mmCIF file of C-alpha atoms and ligand atoms in Angstrom:
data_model
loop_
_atom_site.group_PDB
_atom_site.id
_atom_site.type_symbol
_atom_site.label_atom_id
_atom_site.label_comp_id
_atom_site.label_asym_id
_atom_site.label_seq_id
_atom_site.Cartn_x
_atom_site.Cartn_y
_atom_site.Cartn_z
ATOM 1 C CA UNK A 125 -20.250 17.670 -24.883
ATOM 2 C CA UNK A 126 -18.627 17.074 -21.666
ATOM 3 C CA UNK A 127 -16.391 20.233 -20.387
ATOM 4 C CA UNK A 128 -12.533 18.973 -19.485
ATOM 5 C CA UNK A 129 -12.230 18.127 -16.002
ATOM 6 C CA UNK A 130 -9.164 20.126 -14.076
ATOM 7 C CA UNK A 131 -6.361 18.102 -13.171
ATOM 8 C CA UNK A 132 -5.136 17.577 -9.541
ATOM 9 C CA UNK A 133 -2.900 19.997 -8.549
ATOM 10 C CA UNK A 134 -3.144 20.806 -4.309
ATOM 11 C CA UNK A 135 -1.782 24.096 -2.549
ATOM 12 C CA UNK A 136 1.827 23.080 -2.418
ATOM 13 C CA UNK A 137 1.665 22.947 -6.253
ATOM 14 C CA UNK A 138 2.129 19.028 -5.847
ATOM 15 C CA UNK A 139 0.507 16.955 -9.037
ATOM 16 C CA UNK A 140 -1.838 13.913 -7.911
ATOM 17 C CA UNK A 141 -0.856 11.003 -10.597
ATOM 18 C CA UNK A 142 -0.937 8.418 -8.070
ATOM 19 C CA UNK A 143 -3.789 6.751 -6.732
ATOM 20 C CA UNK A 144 -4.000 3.508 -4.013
ATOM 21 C CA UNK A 145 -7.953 2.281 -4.371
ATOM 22 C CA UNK A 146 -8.505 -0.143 -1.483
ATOM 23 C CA UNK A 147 -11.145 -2.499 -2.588
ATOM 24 C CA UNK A 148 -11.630 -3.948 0.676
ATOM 25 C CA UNK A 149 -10.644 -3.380 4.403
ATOM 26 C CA UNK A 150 -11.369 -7.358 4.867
ATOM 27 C CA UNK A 151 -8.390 -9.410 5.112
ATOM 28 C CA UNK A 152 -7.468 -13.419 5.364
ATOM 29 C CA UNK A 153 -4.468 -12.595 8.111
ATOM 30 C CA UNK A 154 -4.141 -10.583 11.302
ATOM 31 C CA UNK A 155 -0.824 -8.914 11.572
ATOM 32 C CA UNK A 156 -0.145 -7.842 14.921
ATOM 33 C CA UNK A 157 0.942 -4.414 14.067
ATOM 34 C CA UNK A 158 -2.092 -4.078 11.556
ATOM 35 C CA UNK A 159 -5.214 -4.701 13.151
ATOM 36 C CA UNK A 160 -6.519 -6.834 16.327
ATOM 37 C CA UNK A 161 -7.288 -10.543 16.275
ATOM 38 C CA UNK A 162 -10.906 -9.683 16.648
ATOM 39 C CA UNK A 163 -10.861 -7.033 13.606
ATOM 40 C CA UNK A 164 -14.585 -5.397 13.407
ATOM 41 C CA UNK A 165 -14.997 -5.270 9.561
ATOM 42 C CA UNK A 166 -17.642 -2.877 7.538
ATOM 43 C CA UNK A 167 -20.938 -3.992 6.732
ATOM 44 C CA UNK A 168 -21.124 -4.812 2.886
ATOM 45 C CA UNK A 169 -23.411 -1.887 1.853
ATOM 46 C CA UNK A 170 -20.529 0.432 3.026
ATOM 47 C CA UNK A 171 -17.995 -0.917 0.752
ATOM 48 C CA UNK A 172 -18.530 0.797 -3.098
ATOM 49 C CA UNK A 173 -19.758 -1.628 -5.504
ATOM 50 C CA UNK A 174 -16.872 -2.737 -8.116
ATOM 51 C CA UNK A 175 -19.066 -0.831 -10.505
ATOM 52 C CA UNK A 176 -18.558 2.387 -8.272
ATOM 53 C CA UNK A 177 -14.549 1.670 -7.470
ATOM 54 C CA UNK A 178 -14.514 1.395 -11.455
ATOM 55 C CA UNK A 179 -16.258 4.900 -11.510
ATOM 56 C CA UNK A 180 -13.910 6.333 -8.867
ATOM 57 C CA UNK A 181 -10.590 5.268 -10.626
ATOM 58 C CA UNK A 182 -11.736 6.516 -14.099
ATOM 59 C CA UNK A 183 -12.529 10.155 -12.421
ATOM 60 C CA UNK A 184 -9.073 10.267 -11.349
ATOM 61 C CA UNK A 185 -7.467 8.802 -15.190
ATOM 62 C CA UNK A 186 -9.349 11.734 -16.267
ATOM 63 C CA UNK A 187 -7.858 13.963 -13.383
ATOM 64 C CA UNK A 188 -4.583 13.234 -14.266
ATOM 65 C CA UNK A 189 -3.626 10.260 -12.562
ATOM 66 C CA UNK A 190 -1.515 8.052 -13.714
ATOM 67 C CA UNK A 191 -0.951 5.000 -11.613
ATOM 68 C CA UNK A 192 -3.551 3.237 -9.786
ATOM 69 C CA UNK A 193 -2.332 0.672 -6.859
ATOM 70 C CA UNK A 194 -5.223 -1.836 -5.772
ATOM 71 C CA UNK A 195 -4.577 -2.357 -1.797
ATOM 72 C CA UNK A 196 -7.066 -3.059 1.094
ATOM 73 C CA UNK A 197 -7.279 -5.380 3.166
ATOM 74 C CA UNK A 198 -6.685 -7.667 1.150
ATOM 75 C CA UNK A 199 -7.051 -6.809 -2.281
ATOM 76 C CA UNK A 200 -7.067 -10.337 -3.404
ATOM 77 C CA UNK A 201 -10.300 -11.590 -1.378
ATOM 78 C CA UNK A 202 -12.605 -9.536 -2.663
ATOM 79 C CA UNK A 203 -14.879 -11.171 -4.696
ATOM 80 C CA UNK A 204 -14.477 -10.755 -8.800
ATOM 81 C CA UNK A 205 -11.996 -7.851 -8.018
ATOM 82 C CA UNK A 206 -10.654 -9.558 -11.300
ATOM 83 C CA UNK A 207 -13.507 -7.647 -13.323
ATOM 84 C CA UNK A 208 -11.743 -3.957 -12.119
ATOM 85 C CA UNK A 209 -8.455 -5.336 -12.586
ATOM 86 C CA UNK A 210 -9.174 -6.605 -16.164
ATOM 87 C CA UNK A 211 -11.713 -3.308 -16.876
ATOM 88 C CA UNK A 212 -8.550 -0.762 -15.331
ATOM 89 C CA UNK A 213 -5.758 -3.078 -17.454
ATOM 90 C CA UNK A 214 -7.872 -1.639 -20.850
ATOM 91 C CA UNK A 215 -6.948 1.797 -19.546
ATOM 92 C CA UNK A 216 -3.088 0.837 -19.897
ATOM 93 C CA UNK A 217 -1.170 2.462 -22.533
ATOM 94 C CA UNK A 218 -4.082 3.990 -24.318
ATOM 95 C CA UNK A 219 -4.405 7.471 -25.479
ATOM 96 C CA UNK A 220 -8.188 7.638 -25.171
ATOM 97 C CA UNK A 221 -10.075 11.318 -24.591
ATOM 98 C CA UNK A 222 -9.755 11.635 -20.392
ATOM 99 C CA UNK A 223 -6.670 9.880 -19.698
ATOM 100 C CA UNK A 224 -4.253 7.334 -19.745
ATOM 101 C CA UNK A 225 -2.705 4.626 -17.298
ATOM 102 C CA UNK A 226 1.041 3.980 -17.460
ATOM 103 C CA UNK A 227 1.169 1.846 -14.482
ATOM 104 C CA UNK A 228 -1.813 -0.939 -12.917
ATOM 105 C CA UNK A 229 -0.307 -2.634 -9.788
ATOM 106 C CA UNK A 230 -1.215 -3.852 -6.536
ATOM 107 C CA UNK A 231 -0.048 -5.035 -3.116
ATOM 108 C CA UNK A 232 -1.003 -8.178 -1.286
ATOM 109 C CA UNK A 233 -0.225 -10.523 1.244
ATOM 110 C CA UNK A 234 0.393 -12.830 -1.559
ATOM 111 C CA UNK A 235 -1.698 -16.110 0.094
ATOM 112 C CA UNK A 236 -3.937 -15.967 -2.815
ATOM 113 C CA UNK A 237 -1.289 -15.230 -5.993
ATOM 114 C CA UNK A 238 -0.966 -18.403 -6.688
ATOM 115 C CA UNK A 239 -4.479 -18.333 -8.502
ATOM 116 C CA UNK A 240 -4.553 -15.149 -9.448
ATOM 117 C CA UNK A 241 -1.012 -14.388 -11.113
ATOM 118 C CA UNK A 242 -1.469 -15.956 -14.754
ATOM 119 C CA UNK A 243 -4.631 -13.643 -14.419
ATOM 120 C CA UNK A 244 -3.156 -11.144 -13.123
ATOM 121 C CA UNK A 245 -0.073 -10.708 -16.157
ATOM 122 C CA UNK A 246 -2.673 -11.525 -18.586
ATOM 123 C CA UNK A 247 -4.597 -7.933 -17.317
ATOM 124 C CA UNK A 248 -1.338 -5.983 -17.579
ATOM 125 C CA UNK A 249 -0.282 -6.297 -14.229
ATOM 126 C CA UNK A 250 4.003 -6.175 -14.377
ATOM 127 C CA UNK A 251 5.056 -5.219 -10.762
ATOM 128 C CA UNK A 252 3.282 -5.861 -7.585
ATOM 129 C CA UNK A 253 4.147 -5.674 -4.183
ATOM 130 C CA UNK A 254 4.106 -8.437 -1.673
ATOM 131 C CA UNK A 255 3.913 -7.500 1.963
ATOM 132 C CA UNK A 256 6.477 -10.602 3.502
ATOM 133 C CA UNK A 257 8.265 -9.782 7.289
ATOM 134 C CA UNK A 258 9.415 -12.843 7.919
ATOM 135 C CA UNK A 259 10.310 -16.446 6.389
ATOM 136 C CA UNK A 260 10.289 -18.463 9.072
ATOM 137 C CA UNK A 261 6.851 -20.445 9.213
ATOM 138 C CA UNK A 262 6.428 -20.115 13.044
ATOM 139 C CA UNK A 263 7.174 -16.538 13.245
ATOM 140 C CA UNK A 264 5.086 -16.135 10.376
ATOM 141 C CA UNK A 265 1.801 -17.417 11.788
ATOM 142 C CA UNK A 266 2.498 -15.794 15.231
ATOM 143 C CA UNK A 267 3.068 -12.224 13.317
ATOM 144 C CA UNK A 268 -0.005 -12.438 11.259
ATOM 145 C CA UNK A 269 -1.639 -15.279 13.272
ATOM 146 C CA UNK A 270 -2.358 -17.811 10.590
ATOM 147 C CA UNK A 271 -0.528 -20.388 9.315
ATOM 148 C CA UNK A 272 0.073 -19.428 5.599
ATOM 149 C CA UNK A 273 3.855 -18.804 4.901
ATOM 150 C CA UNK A 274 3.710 -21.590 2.348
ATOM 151 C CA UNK A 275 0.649 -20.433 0.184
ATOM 152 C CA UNK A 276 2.412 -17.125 0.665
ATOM 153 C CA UNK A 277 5.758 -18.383 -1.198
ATOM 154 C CA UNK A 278 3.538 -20.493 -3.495
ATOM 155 C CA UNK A 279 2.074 -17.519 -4.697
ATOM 156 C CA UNK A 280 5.449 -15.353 -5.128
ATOM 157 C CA UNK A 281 7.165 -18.051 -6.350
ATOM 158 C CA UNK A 282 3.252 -18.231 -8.977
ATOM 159 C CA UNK A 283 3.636 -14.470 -9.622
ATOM 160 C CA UNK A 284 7.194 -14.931 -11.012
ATOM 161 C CA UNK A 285 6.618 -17.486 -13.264
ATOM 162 C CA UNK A 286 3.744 -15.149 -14.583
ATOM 163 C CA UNK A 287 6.649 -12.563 -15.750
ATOM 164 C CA UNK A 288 5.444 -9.927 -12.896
ATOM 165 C CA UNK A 289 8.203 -8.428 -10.765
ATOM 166 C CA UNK A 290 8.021 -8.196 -7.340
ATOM 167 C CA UNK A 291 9.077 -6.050 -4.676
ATOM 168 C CA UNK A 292 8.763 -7.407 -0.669
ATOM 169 C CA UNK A 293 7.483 -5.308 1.705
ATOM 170 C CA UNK A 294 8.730 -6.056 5.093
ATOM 171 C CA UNK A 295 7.930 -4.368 8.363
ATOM 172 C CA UNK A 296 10.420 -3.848 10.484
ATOM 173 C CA UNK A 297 10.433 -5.143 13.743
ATOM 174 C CA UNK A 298 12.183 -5.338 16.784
ATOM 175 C CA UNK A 299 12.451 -8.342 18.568
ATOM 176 C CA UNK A 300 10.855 -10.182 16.084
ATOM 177 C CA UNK A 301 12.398 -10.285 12.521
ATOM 178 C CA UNK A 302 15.328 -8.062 13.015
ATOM 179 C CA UNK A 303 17.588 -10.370 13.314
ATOM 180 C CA UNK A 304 16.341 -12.248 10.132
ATOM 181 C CA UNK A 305 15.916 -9.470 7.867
ATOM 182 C CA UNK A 306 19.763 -9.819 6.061
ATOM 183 C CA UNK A 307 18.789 -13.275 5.344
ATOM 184 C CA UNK A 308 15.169 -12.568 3.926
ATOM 185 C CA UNK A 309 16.879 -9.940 2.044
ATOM 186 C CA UNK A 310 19.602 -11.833 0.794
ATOM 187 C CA UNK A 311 16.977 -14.315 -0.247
ATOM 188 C CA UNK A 312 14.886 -12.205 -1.877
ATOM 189 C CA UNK A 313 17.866 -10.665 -3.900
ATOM 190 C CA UNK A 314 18.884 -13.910 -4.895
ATOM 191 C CA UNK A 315 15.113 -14.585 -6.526
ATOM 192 C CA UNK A 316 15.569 -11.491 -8.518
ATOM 193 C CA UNK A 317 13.206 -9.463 -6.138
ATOM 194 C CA UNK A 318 13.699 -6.116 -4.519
ATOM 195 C CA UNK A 319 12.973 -5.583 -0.818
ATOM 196 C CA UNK A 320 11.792 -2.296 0.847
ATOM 197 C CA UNK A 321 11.292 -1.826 4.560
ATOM 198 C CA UNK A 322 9.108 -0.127 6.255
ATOM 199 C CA UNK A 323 8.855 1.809 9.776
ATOM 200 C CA UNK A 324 5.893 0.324 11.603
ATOM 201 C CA UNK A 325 3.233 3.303 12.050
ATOM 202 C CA UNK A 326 0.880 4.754 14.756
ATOM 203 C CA UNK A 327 -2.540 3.562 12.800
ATOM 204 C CA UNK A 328 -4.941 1.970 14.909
ATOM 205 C CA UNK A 329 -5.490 0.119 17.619
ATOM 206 C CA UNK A 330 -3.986 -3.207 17.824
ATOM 207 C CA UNK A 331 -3.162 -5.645 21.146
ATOM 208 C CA UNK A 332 -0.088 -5.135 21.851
ATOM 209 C CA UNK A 333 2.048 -1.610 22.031
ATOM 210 C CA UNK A 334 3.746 -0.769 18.581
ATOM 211 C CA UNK A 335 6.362 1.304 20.621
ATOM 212 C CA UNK A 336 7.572 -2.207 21.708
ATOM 213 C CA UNK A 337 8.595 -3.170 18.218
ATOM 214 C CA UNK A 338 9.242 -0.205 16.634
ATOM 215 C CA UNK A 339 13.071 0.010 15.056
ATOM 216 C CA UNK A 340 13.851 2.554 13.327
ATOM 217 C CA UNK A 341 15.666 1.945 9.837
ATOM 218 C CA UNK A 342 18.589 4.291 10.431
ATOM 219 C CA UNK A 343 19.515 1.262 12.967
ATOM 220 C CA UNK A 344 18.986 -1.416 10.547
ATOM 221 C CA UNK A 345 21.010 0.552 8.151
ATOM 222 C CA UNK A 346 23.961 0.825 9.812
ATOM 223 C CA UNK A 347 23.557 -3.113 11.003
ATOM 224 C CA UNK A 348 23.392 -4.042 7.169
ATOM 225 C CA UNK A 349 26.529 -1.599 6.211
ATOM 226 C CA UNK A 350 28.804 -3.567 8.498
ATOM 227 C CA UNK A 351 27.761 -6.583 6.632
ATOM 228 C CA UNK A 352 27.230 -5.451 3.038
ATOM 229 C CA UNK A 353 28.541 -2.514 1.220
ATOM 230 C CA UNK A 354 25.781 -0.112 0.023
ATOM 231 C CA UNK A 355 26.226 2.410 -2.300
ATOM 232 C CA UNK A 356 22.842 5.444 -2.526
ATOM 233 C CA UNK A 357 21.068 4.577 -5.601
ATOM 234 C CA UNK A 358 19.396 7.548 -7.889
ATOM 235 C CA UNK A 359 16.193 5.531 -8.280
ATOM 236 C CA UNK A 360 13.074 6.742 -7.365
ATOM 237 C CA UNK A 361 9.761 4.504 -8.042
ATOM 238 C CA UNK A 362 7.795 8.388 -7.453
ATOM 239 C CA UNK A 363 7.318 7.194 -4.027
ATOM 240 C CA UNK A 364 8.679 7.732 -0.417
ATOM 241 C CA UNK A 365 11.111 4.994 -0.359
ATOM 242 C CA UNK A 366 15.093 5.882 -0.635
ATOM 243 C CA UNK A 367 16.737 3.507 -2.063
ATOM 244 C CA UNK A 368 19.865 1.742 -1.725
ATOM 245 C CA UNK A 369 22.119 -0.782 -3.800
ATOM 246 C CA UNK A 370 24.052 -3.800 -2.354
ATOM 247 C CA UNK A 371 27.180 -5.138 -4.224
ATOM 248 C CA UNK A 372 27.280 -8.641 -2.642
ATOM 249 C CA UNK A 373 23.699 -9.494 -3.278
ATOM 250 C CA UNK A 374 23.170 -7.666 -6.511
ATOM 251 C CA UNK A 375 19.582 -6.303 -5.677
ATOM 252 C CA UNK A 376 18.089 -3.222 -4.171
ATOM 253 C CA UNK A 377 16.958 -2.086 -0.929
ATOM 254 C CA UNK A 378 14.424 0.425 -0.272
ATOM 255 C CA UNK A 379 13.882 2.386 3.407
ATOM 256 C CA UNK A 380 10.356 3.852 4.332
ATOM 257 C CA UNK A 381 10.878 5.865 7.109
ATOM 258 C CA UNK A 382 7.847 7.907 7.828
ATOM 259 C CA UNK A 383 9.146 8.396 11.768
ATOM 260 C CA UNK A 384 12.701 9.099 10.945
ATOM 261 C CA UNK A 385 12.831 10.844 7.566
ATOM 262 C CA UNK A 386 9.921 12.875 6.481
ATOM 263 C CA UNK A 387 8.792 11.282 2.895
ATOM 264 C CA UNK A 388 6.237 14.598 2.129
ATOM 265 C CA UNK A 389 7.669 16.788 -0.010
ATOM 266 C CA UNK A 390 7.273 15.031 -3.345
ATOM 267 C CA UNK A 391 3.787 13.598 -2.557
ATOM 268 C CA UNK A 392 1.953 12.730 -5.662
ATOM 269 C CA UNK A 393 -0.532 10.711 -4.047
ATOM 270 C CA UNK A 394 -4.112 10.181 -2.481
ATOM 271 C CA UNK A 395 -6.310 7.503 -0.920
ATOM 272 C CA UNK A 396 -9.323 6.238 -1.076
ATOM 273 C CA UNK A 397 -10.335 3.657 1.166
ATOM 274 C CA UNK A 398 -13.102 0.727 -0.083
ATOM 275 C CA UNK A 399 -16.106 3.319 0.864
ATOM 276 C CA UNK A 400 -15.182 5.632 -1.065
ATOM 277 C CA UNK A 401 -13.778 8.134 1.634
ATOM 278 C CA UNK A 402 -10.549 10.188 -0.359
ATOM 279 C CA UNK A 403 -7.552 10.456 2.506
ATOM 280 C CA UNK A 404 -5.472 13.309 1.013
ATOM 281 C CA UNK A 405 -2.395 11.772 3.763
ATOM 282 C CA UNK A 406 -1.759 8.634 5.156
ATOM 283 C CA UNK A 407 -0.594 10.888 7.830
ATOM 284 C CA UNK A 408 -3.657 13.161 8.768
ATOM 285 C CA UNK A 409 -7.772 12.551 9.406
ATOM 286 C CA UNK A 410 -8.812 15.187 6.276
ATOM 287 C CA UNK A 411 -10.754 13.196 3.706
ATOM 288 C CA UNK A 412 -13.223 13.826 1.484
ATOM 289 C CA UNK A 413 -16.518 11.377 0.708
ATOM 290 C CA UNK A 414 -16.841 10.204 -3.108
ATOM 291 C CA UNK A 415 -18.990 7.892 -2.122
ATOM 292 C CA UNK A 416 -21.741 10.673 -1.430
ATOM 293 C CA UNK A 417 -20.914 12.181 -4.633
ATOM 294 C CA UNK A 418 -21.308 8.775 -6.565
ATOM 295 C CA UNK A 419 -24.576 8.180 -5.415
ATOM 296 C CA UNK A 420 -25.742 12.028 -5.652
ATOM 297 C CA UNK A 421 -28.171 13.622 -7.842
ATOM 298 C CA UNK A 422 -25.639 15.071 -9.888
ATOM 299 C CA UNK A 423 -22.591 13.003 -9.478
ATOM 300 C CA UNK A 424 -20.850 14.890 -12.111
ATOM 301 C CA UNK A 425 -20.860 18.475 -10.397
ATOM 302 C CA UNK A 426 -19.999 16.962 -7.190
ATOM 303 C CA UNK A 427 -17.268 14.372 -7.763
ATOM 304 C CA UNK A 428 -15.571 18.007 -9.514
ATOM 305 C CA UNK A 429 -16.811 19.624 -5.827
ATOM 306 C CA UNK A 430 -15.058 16.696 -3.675
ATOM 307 C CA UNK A 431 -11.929 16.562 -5.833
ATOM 308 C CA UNK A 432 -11.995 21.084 -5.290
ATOM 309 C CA UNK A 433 -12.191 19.766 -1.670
ATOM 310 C CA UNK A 434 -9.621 17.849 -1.339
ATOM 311 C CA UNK A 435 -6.815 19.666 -3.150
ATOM 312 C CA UNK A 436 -7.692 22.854 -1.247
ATOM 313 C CA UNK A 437 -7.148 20.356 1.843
ATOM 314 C CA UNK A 438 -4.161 18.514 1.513
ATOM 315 C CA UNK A 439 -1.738 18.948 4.034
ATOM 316 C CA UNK A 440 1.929 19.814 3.273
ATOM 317 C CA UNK A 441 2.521 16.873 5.563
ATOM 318 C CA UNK A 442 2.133 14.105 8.116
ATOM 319 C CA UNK A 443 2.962 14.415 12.100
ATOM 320 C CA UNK A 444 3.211 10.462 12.629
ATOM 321 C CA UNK A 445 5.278 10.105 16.008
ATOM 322 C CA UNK A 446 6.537 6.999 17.827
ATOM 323 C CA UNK A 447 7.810 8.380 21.186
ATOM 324 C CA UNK A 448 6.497 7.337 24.115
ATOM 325 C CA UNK A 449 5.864 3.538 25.376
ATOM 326 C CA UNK A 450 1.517 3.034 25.940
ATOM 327 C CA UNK A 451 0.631 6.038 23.685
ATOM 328 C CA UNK A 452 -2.294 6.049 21.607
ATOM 329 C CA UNK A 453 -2.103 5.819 17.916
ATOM 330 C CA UNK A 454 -1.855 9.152 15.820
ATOM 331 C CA UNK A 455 -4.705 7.546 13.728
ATOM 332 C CA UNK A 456 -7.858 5.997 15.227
ATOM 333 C CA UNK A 457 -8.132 4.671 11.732
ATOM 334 C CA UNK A 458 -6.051 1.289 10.387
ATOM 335 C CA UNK A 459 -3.582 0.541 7.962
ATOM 336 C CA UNK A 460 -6.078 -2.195 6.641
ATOM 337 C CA UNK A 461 -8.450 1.381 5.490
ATOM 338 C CA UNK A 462 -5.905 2.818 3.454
ATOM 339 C CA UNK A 463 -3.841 -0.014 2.217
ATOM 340 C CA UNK A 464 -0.186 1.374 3.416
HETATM 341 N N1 LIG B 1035 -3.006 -6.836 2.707
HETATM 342 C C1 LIG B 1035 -2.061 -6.287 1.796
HETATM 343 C C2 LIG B 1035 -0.653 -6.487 2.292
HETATM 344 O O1 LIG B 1035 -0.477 -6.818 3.457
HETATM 345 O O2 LIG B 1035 0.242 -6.284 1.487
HETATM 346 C C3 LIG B 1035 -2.292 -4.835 1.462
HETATM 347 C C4 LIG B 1035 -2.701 -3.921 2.583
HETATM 348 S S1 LIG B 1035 -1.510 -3.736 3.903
HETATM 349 C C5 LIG B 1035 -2.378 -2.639 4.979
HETATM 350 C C6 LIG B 1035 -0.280 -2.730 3.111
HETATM 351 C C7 LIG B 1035 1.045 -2.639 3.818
HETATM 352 O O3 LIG B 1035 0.876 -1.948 5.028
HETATM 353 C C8 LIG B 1035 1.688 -3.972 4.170
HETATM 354 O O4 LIG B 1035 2.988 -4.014 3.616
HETATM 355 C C9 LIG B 1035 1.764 -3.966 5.673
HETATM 356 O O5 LIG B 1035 2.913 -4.599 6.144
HETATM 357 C C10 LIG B 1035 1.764 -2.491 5.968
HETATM 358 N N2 LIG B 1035 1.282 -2.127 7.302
HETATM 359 C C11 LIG B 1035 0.126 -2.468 7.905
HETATM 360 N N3 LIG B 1035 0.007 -1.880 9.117
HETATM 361 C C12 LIG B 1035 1.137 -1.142 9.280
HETATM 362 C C13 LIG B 1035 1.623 -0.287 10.315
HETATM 363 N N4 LIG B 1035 0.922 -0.055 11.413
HETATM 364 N N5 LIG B 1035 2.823 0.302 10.122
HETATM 365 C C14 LIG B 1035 3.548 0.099 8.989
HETATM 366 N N6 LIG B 1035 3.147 -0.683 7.984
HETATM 367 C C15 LIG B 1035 1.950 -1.307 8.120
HETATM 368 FE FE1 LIG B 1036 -4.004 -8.021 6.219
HETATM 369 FE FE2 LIG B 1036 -2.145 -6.601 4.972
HETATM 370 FE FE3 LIG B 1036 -3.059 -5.839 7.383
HETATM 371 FE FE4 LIG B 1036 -1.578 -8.014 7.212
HETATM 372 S S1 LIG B 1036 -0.922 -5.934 6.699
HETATM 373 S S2 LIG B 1036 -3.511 -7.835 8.348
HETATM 374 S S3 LIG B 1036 -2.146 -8.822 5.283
HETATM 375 S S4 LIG B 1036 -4.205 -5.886 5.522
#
């Protein structure tokens, strides 16, 4: 009989029950703040099989987590990630020995929804985020340097009709949709979707310098309160965003501000990119390689070594900074690893 595994509990006495599995660091756009035109992906044999990212996510159900987000890359291109959605979607709402999921959902650029969304319900899939910045078609394929605003919209517009809710994720930037963000949120209210925004981070090297965009959302804030009147909502998704309400629009607006408010001290979350590497913090280099303990002698023993690891290593928090113009990023590593 197998002994119970010990749940994950790090030094700050913070409970991991929330897991974002990238299953790919390949991607069909470029965003400019993301990664470089000329992106070097991994070889294949790096990336865990889907057998082995099915193996990784049950040893975390069985750890105590609760909610599994599928991220990349793109989650979306990798090929018959519909298998691990559909195998993970059987772990929803059961009671079996080793765990339960309350909570399957994923974030995407959205240019492949369209086909997946009926699919995508059907596996027990009811929120997902979709990563839009901008919804103006030029912008759009100058920011992420391909021309795919309308499969994007196709495929929201797809997921919707499925009966999945959606939440936009928009970056925001200065100088480039800063001026447009009331409007895409106003939109996005309208359609019945909430809208977070994010504070473009220090992760990897890209073309141009991130300092030159970055706004900080204290800035938008006040921009949107001379406009709109928003009243600080309670809710809490059991993530970093802060949330706000907005009486004229009728929808709510999440902030993400990893440079200007520090989101740590509630972390209930961990990493792990497509090979298998465990990131205890978006925020910090530590990590941890499952995909060594997968394919070890005894994979038992040490996937319970590599989780020890990594809750003895968690830091109480990240040291992202956005200061000075031409500065190297506090990462070498990009967003595209982790999934955000
Ligand atoms: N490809 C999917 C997508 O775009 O939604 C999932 C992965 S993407 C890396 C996850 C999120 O990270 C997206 O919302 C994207 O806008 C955001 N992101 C990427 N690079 C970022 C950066 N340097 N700073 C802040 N957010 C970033
Ligand atoms: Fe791809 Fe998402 Fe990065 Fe954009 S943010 S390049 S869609 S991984």
């Amino acid at each position: 009989m197998n002994s119970p595994v010990s749940q994950l509990v790090d030094r700050f006495a913070r409970r991991i029950t929330y897991l974002r599995l990238s299953l790919t660091d390949r991607c069909d756009l470029r965003c400019a703040y993301c990664m470089p035109e000329r992106m070097t992906f991994l070889p294949r044999a790096e990336v865990l099989t889907l057998e082995e990212l099915h193996e990784v996510a049950l040893a975390f159900i069985a750890r105590g987590v609760r909610k599994i987000r599928l991220t990349g890359g793109e989650p979306l291109v990798r090929r018959d990630m519909m298998q691990l959605v559909r195998a993970l979607g059987r772990k929803l709402g059961t009671n079996e020995e080793g765990g339960s999921l309350d909570e399957l959902t994923l974030t995407t650029n959205g240019t492949r929804l369209a086909e997946f969304a009926d699919d995508l319900a059907a596996a027990g899939v009811k929120r997902i985020n979709v990563s839009l910045d901008t919804m103006d078609r030029a912008k759009f394929a100058e920011l992420t340097r391909r021309d795919s605003l309308p499969q994007v919209l196709e495929g929201i517009a797809a997921a919707k009709a499925a009966g999945i809710r959606i939440k936009l994720n928009a970056v925001a930037l200065k100088g480039i949709n800063e001026h447009e963000l009331p409007d895409l949120i106003a939109w996005a209210h309208g359609e019945g979707h909430s809208v977070t925004l994010i504070e473009v981070m220090p992760l990897g090297e890209v073309e141009g310098d991130r300092f030159d965009h970055y706004l900080p959302l204290d800035a938008v804030r006040r921009d949107l309160e001379a406009r709109w009147t928003l009243s600080a909502s309670d809710a809490r998704t059991g993530g970093p965003a802060r949330y706000v309400d907005i009486a004229e629009t009728g929808g709510r607006l999440g902030f993400i501000t990893p440079l200007t408010g520090n989101f740590c001290e509630g972390c209930n979350r961990v990493r792990v990119t497509a090979t298998g590497q465990l990131f205890m913090c978006l925020g910090g280099e530590g990590k941890v390689d499952l995909r060594a303990a997968l394919r070890s002698e005894n994979p038992e023993a040490a996937m319970a070594d590599a989780f020890a690891r990594a809750m003895g290593e968690k830091p109480e928090r990240h040291a992202f900074v956005i200061d000075k113009a031409g500065a190297a990023p506090a990462l070498a590593r990009h967003m595209s690893m982790t999934g955000g």
